[in-house]
Amino acid sequence: LKREITNVKYSVNQVSTQMGNYLVCIGKDEFDIRSIGHLSGVKDIHRVNEIVKLVSRKWKTERTQIDLGDGVKVGDKNFAIMAGPCSIEGEEQIRSTVKQLVKSGVRIMRGGVYKPRSSPYSFRGMGMDGLKLFSQLCKAEGIKIITEVMQVSQVEEMHDYVDIFQVGSRNSQNFNLLDALGGIDKPVLIKRGISGSIDELLYSAEYIFSGGNEKLMLCERGIRTYERAYRNTLDLNAVPILKEKSHLPVIVDPSHGIGLRQHMEPMALAATVAGADGLLLEIHEQPEIAFSDGQQTLNYREFEQLLEKIKIIKEVL
Amino acid sequence: LKREITNVKYSVNQVSTQMGNYLVCIGKDEFDIRSIGHLSGVKDIHRVNEIVKLVSRKWKTERTQIDLGDGVKVGDKNFAIMAGPCSIEGEEQIRSTVKQLVKSGVRIMRGGVYKPRSSPYSFRGMGMDGLKLFSQLCKAEGIKIITEVMQVSQVEEMHDYVDIFQVGSRNSQNFNLLDALGGIDKPVLIKRGISGSIDELLYSAEYIFSGGNEKLMLCERGIRTYERAYRNTLDLNAVPILKEKSHLPVIVDPSHGIGLRQHMEPMALAATVAGADGLLLEIHEQPEIAFSDGQQTLNYREFEQLLEKIKIIKEVL
Amino acid sequence: LKREITNVKYSVNQVSTQMGNYLVCIGKDEFDIRSIGHLSGVKDIHRVNEIVKLVSRKWKTERTQIDLGDGVKVGDKNFAIMAGPCSIEGEEQIRSTVKQLVKSGVRIMRGGVYKPRSSPYSFRGMGMDGLKLFSQLCKAEGIKIITEVMQVSQVEEMHDYVDIFQVGSRNSQNFNLLDALGGIDKPVLIKRGISGSIDELLYSAEYIFSGGNEKLMLCERGIRTYERAYRNTLDLNAVPILKEKSHLPVIVDPSHGIGLRQHMEPMALAATVAGADGLLLEIHEQPEIAFSDGQQTLNYREFEQLLEKIKIIKEVL
Amino acid sequence: LKREITNVKYSVNQVSTQMGNYLVCIGKDEFDIRSIGHLSGVKDIHRVNEIVKLVSRKWKTERTQIDLGDGVKVGDKNFAIMAGPCSIEGEEQIRSTVKQLVKSGVRIMRGGVYKPRSSPYSFRGMGMDGLKLFSQLCKAEGIKIITEVMQVSQVEEMHDYVDIFQVGSRNSQNFNLLDALGGIDKPVLIKRGISGSIDELLYSAEYIFSGGNEKLMLCERGIRTYERAYRNTLDLNAVPILKEKSHLPVIVDPSHGIGLRQHMEPMALAATVAGADGLLLEIHEQPEIAFSDGQQTLNYREFEQLLEKIKIIKEVL
């Protein structure tokens, strides 16, 4: 079949994922559907005149939902809260967060064990020891884990302790890492680059998908602009645009976006009504003493208030 | 009194507005309140360690409300919709819009008669003839008018036909225009510059206020960034930041922000929950044939749907 | 003739400048040259498929030179230095600068008498009194003056005392001011907007040209980006691009660009070899005590060293 | 010794490079030099109140020079040209380029064998086979090789075939890759991130240096801004700033900067006079048929003209 298509001057990329086998055919001339459609083994043909193919809504019009197991789902009407500290700091902190999540009915906990830091002299996270502890305490309570992976060699070592791999904004175009994540069967959340375009985010998702993994989420986390009144320019425009261009769920991270604790609530609510499929939130029992990012972290009381307001909004809209 | 303060090495600016007489004293050393407070004529003293003074919330903690007369108010719990076409095109179009606004219970109509255009060969608006017609038809139905003023000489000529003067993003730092608007008793809405910082917007408001006019509104309308997937990056982060820094009402213009009709609703709703005091919306009976900005203009049906959703959200939050 | 062209569905703009009478015809279909070329009164026809017309190199391939009189020329092999203080501060300062310029063989002095300032409480320049003094002292020594005009009403009042009107970056899209400058016969230097695109700068020049004044210079002065290590990102890429797109002279202002005195020399030299037709430089006898912009101002010794290096480079290239 | 310093409340990082053993001590209070300086083993103490330490000019005032062997040096008066194709395409192309470099007296050839590409469906380079060929043909003519490394696992496999490892702009904050490059004894050129700040570039260099490798070069290659008239905004302001802040050589890549072949010469010359220690240039026998980046690649004749002009400028300045 590949040979037949190559004959009509298209380059053919074979993609086998958890959910199907696809041939992505790229060429300049118009594709004559009749010449392919009748070949045996072809079930369906989609014409995608977009820069990306498999992650495009031109290819798949229904919305993708990611099933994390145990009834935890993200996307397509399942609005997902993913909350927790910036960095995993130790057992007590994990227990405190898990307890709060259970109390609030939140099923996904975030927390970094490998931290990308501008300065080589900063704290870089607890590593695998922290992750194992994190995993053990969460599993006991049915909480799913999302945590950042920074390099190829970590993919395998972290694999069994992670429910969602997070690709950070600095690695948004680390193509080798994207390739590696294409080869596994675990959901991946890809953050937009620090000054990444929307198209580049879609391309990065296409990398993973074309590598064989279609359990993907896109994440808006603020872009770099000239404005200095806040940390990053959380770009909520990206939410409706990404949902128009792609079938993948769109998550918003207001903590890294505006980067100011007192303004997280309005931005989180705004993201919700703008159409986000979920939120990535930094919370901490005592933000003031967090190892990192305390200034953009909610305490538990603020977190509960926010969840209450989100609930009210989701009910009426 | 001014002399006394100058003696303590402060530069003194006297400001007389519609609502009071103020002395803005700027200096480097700590101000000894006791040395001034007891002087006759002093009612109150505020220490404002911000870049701006009179527009700062450090100076006035309660929120400002602008009264346009006939029961039309903007700010401090009065959420204001300002809707209408990009450009005033003629009598029929004005009548159609006014009729729709009356039907929707909207009290403020927008519409440009002087249009800033990048190219000298483009349509630049109907000018004073258009404005007079606009004013006459609106007054008859109790609709207030907001329209853009582009230069000092227009301030006087437009004065009697306008309820809110709009300063466009290209004139956000046209200091002579700001000075002129400081000398009148009409509300002014100042748009953030095309790549204006939040601080610059506050400074521009301070210009008008210190000139004697404190009936001011700030407007977020999208900033220029590297992203090309939409027109401008509507910066909703600016909403909570402006409301924290200033007591002035904050209006959001999603039409010029994201600039795409199909995405105006989510951005308008997001602005609402982010804390905006009002919205500036482009609507047209037939956006497809509008003289300008048709691609970012709602038709009447879309406009009504949006108003309905805003109403629901305002009720529950 | 206009009627004839309108008949072929082109909109026609008549432009009469110091140097000629032009008809700018804008339309979508291909223009049939034969149908126009034979009409009486037509001397030449140029097809310009660019966003701008009269300032485009597609319209005029030779480079424009501005003659300021007394042998002072800018553009087309006449590399022009325009130097002086940020603000005109008083007689002594003008005399000191003029003396230095005469000594260095520099024929154009810069100096602001109307200063755009972010804060309404800052020093806003000496105004017309300063300008008259400035003009008188320069004329006596054959020095030409470039100074900023901020609003329409100043054009007439400043006219007789100015050799080059400067449009500042905040007024780069003040279209009424551009219109007014199109109506006079004095050279104009237009600065690129604070975050103005190259195309917008060309459009602004087209405004003035189409208004009747073709004595124009374009000026790169740094753009606003996310980088905070210097004042503005002096965009030298704009130099070859502007010279490719337009026949107008291109001046570079490294003082407002990088904004750091110790780095002005390398940036000024870089602008020179990148193809600039001149430099706008801030100099002051004692930069440390200048009223404004002292941190980006050269002292006389540094200025002379820079001129010497420019001279060497111009000789070998 | 570390213990002694830790006692005075400083965190101590031990760094052993090819050239020495250093202790980087970070703390908040003033360091009492006398309490450390007399300890045995201490040769010198530098106080560096900058965000970065080992790459700062506060730590080392003389300029660093990188010796590549065979008389090829970069930095501190050794202006280095590194030229070659964007991608290594095959034997014939390498031979042609090498021949041209030998003819021009250029000693370092660039060429990618691992290409970071936005789209997963694009050509990603010839890989190790290409590198081995590249290395073999260059060694035969005494030409040194600079090529991009994209991930940790490639460091070891590429090591013996590479003279300078290039870290691309997308990997500028790939901290694991930086750590890995800190552990080897090969020069590294680090490109500024796509929207990387100057400080972030210095931090990335600090990562490698603190990992044990001080053979470093910094590279400006254009930043992402709103301007669309060229590919990237080549930021020549970065050149004098980087040279003021760091002792490391600064290389400029005008090909990826402005990204337009016809404007590479002025930008390359501008970079030279702005103080760059070298240039990274894309050249190709026939840019029109290059596998990638043809539109920003010089042909041999243009390359020779540029070298000639650089030579003239370097002689007079």
PDB file of C-alpha atoms in Angstrom, chain D residues 115-190:
ATOM      1  CA  LYS D 115      18.815  18.761  12.421  1.00  0.00           C
ATOM      2  CA  PRO D 116      16.123  20.030  14.773  1.00  0.00           C
ATOM      3  CA  ARG D 117      13.026  20.419  12.608  1.00  0.00           C
ATOM      4  CA  SER D 118       9.619  21.773  13.603  1.00  0.00           C
ATOM      5  CA  SER D 119       7.824  19.112  11.604  1.00  0.00           C
ATOM      6  CA  PRO D 120       8.416  15.413  12.295  1.00  0.00           C
ATOM      7  CA  TYR D 121       8.068  14.748   8.571  1.00  0.00           C
ATOM      8  CA  SER D 122      11.055  16.916   7.510  1.00  0.00           C
ATOM      9  CA  PHE D 123      14.581  15.739   6.691  1.00  0.00           C
ATOM     10  CA  ARG D 124      16.425  15.326  10.000  1.00  0.00           C
ATOM     11  CA  GLY D 125      20.005  15.023   8.847  1.00  0.00           C
ATOM     12  CA  MET D 126      22.456  12.289   7.809  1.00  0.00           C
ATOM     13  CA  GLY D 127      23.372  11.322  11.366  1.00  0.00           C
ATOM     14  CA  MET D 128      26.567   9.550  12.361  1.00  0.00           C
ATOM     15  CA  ASP D 129      27.326   8.292   8.861  1.00  0.00           C
ATOM     16  CA  GLY D 130      27.320  11.834   7.633  1.00  0.00           C
ATOM     17  CA  LEU D 131      29.444  12.972  10.559  1.00  0.00           C
ATOM     18  CA  LYS D 132      32.125  10.321  10.000  1.00  0.00           C
ATOM     19  CA  LEU D 133      32.429  11.299   6.364  1.00  0.00           C
ATOM     20  CA  PHE D 134      32.424  14.982   7.301  1.00  0.00           C
ATOM     21  CA  SER D 135      35.184  14.406   9.847  1.00  0.00           C
ATOM     22  CA  GLN D 136      37.341  12.297   7.543  1.00  0.00           C
ATOM     23  CA  LEU D 137      37.263  14.780   4.683  1.00  0.00           C
ATOM     24  CA  CYS D 138      37.919  17.780   6.924  1.00  0.00           C
ATOM     25  CA  LYS D 139      40.783  16.190   8.850  1.00  0.00           C
ATOM     26  CA  ALA D 140      42.550  15.493   5.596  1.00  0.00           C
ATOM     27  CA  GLU D 141      42.692  19.232   4.924  1.00  0.00           C
ATOM     28  CA  GLY D 142      43.246  20.495   8.476  1.00  0.00           C
ATOM     29  CA  ILE D 143      39.714  21.895   8.705  1.00  0.00           C
ATOM     30  CA  LYS D 144      38.035  21.862  12.122  1.00  0.00           C
ATOM     31  CA  ILE D 145      34.372  20.857  12.491  1.00  0.00           C
ATOM     32  CA  ILE D 146      31.513  22.516  14.341  1.00  0.00           C
ATOM     33  CA  THR D 147      28.210  20.651  14.363  1.00  0.00           C
ATOM     34  CA  GLU D 148      25.075  20.524  16.459  1.00  0.00           C
ATOM     35  CA  VAL D 149      24.487  18.005  19.221  1.00  0.00           C
ATOM     36  CA  MET D 150      20.845  17.500  20.162  1.00  0.00           C
ATOM     37  CA  GLN D 151      20.832  15.065  23.055  1.00  0.00           C
ATOM     38  CA  VAL D 152      22.902  13.564  25.818  1.00  0.00           C
ATOM     39  CA  SER D 153      23.380  10.182  24.159  1.00  0.00           C
ATOM     40  CA  GLN D 154      24.921  11.841  21.093  1.00  0.00           C
ATOM     41  CA  VAL D 155      27.687  13.512  23.103  1.00  0.00           C
ATOM     42  CA  GLU D 156      29.711  10.365  23.461  1.00  0.00           C
ATOM     43  CA  GLU D 157      29.014   8.987  19.997  1.00  0.00           C
ATOM     44  CA  MET D 158      29.906  12.238  18.262  1.00  0.00           C
ATOM     45  CA  HIS D 159      32.823  13.086  20.517  1.00  0.00           C
ATOM     46  CA  ASP D 160      35.734  11.851  18.400  1.00  0.00           C
ATOM     47  CA  TYR D 161      34.486  13.383  15.157  1.00  0.00           C
ATOM     48  CA  VAL D 162      33.750  16.889  16.364  1.00  0.00           C
ATOM     49  CA  ASP D 163      35.975  19.871  17.183  1.00  0.00           C
ATOM     50  CA  ILE D 164      33.264  22.177  18.515  1.00  0.00           C
ATOM     51  CA  PHE D 165      29.910  20.969  19.799  1.00  0.00           C
ATOM     52  CA  GLN D 166      27.141  23.396  18.906  1.00  0.00           C
ATOM     53  CA  VAL D 167      24.122  23.711  21.217  1.00  0.00           C
ATOM     54  CA  GLY D 168      21.221  24.965  19.112  1.00  0.00           C
ATOM     55  CA  SER D 169      18.803  27.679  20.143  1.00  0.00           C
ATOM     56  CA  ARG D 170      16.038  25.170  20.907  1.00  0.00           C
ATOM     57  CA  ASN D 171      18.376  23.360  23.312  1.00  0.00           C
ATOM     58  CA  SER D 172      19.793  26.494  24.898  1.00  0.00           C
ATOM     59  CA  GLN D 173      18.071  25.553  28.164  1.00  0.00           C
ATOM     60  CA  ASN D 174      18.261  21.783  27.790  1.00  0.00           C
ATOM     61  CA  PHE D 175      19.982  21.545  31.133  1.00  0.00           C
ATOM     62  CA  ASN D 176      20.739  17.832  30.948  1.00  0.00           C
ATOM     63  CA  LEU D 177      22.551  18.350  27.668  1.00  0.00           C
ATOM     64  CA  LEU D 178      24.463  21.268  29.198  1.00  0.00           C
ATOM     65  CA  ASP D 179      25.419  19.069  32.160  1.00  0.00           C
ATOM     66  CA  ALA D 180      26.682  16.369  29.804  1.00  0.00           C
ATOM     67  CA  LEU D 181      28.778  18.871  27.849  1.00  0.00           C
ATOM     68  CA  GLY D 182      30.247  20.076  31.123  1.00  0.00           C
ATOM     69  CA  GLY D 183      31.760  16.640  31.592  1.00  0.00           C
ATOM     70  CA  ILE D 184      33.852  16.552  28.429  1.00  0.00           C
ATOM     71  CA  ASP D 185      36.986  18.256  27.163  1.00  0.00           C
ATOM     72  CA  LYS D 186      35.758  19.653  23.849  1.00  0.00           C
ATOM     73  CA  PRO D 187      34.872  23.264  23.034  1.00  0.00           C
ATOM     74  CA  VAL D 188      31.173  24.127  23.035  1.00  0.00           C
ATOM     75  CA  LEU D 189      29.360  26.948  21.225  1.00  0.00           C
ATOM     76  CA  ILE D 190      26.029  27.793  22.890  1.00  0.00           C
TER      77      ILE D 190
END
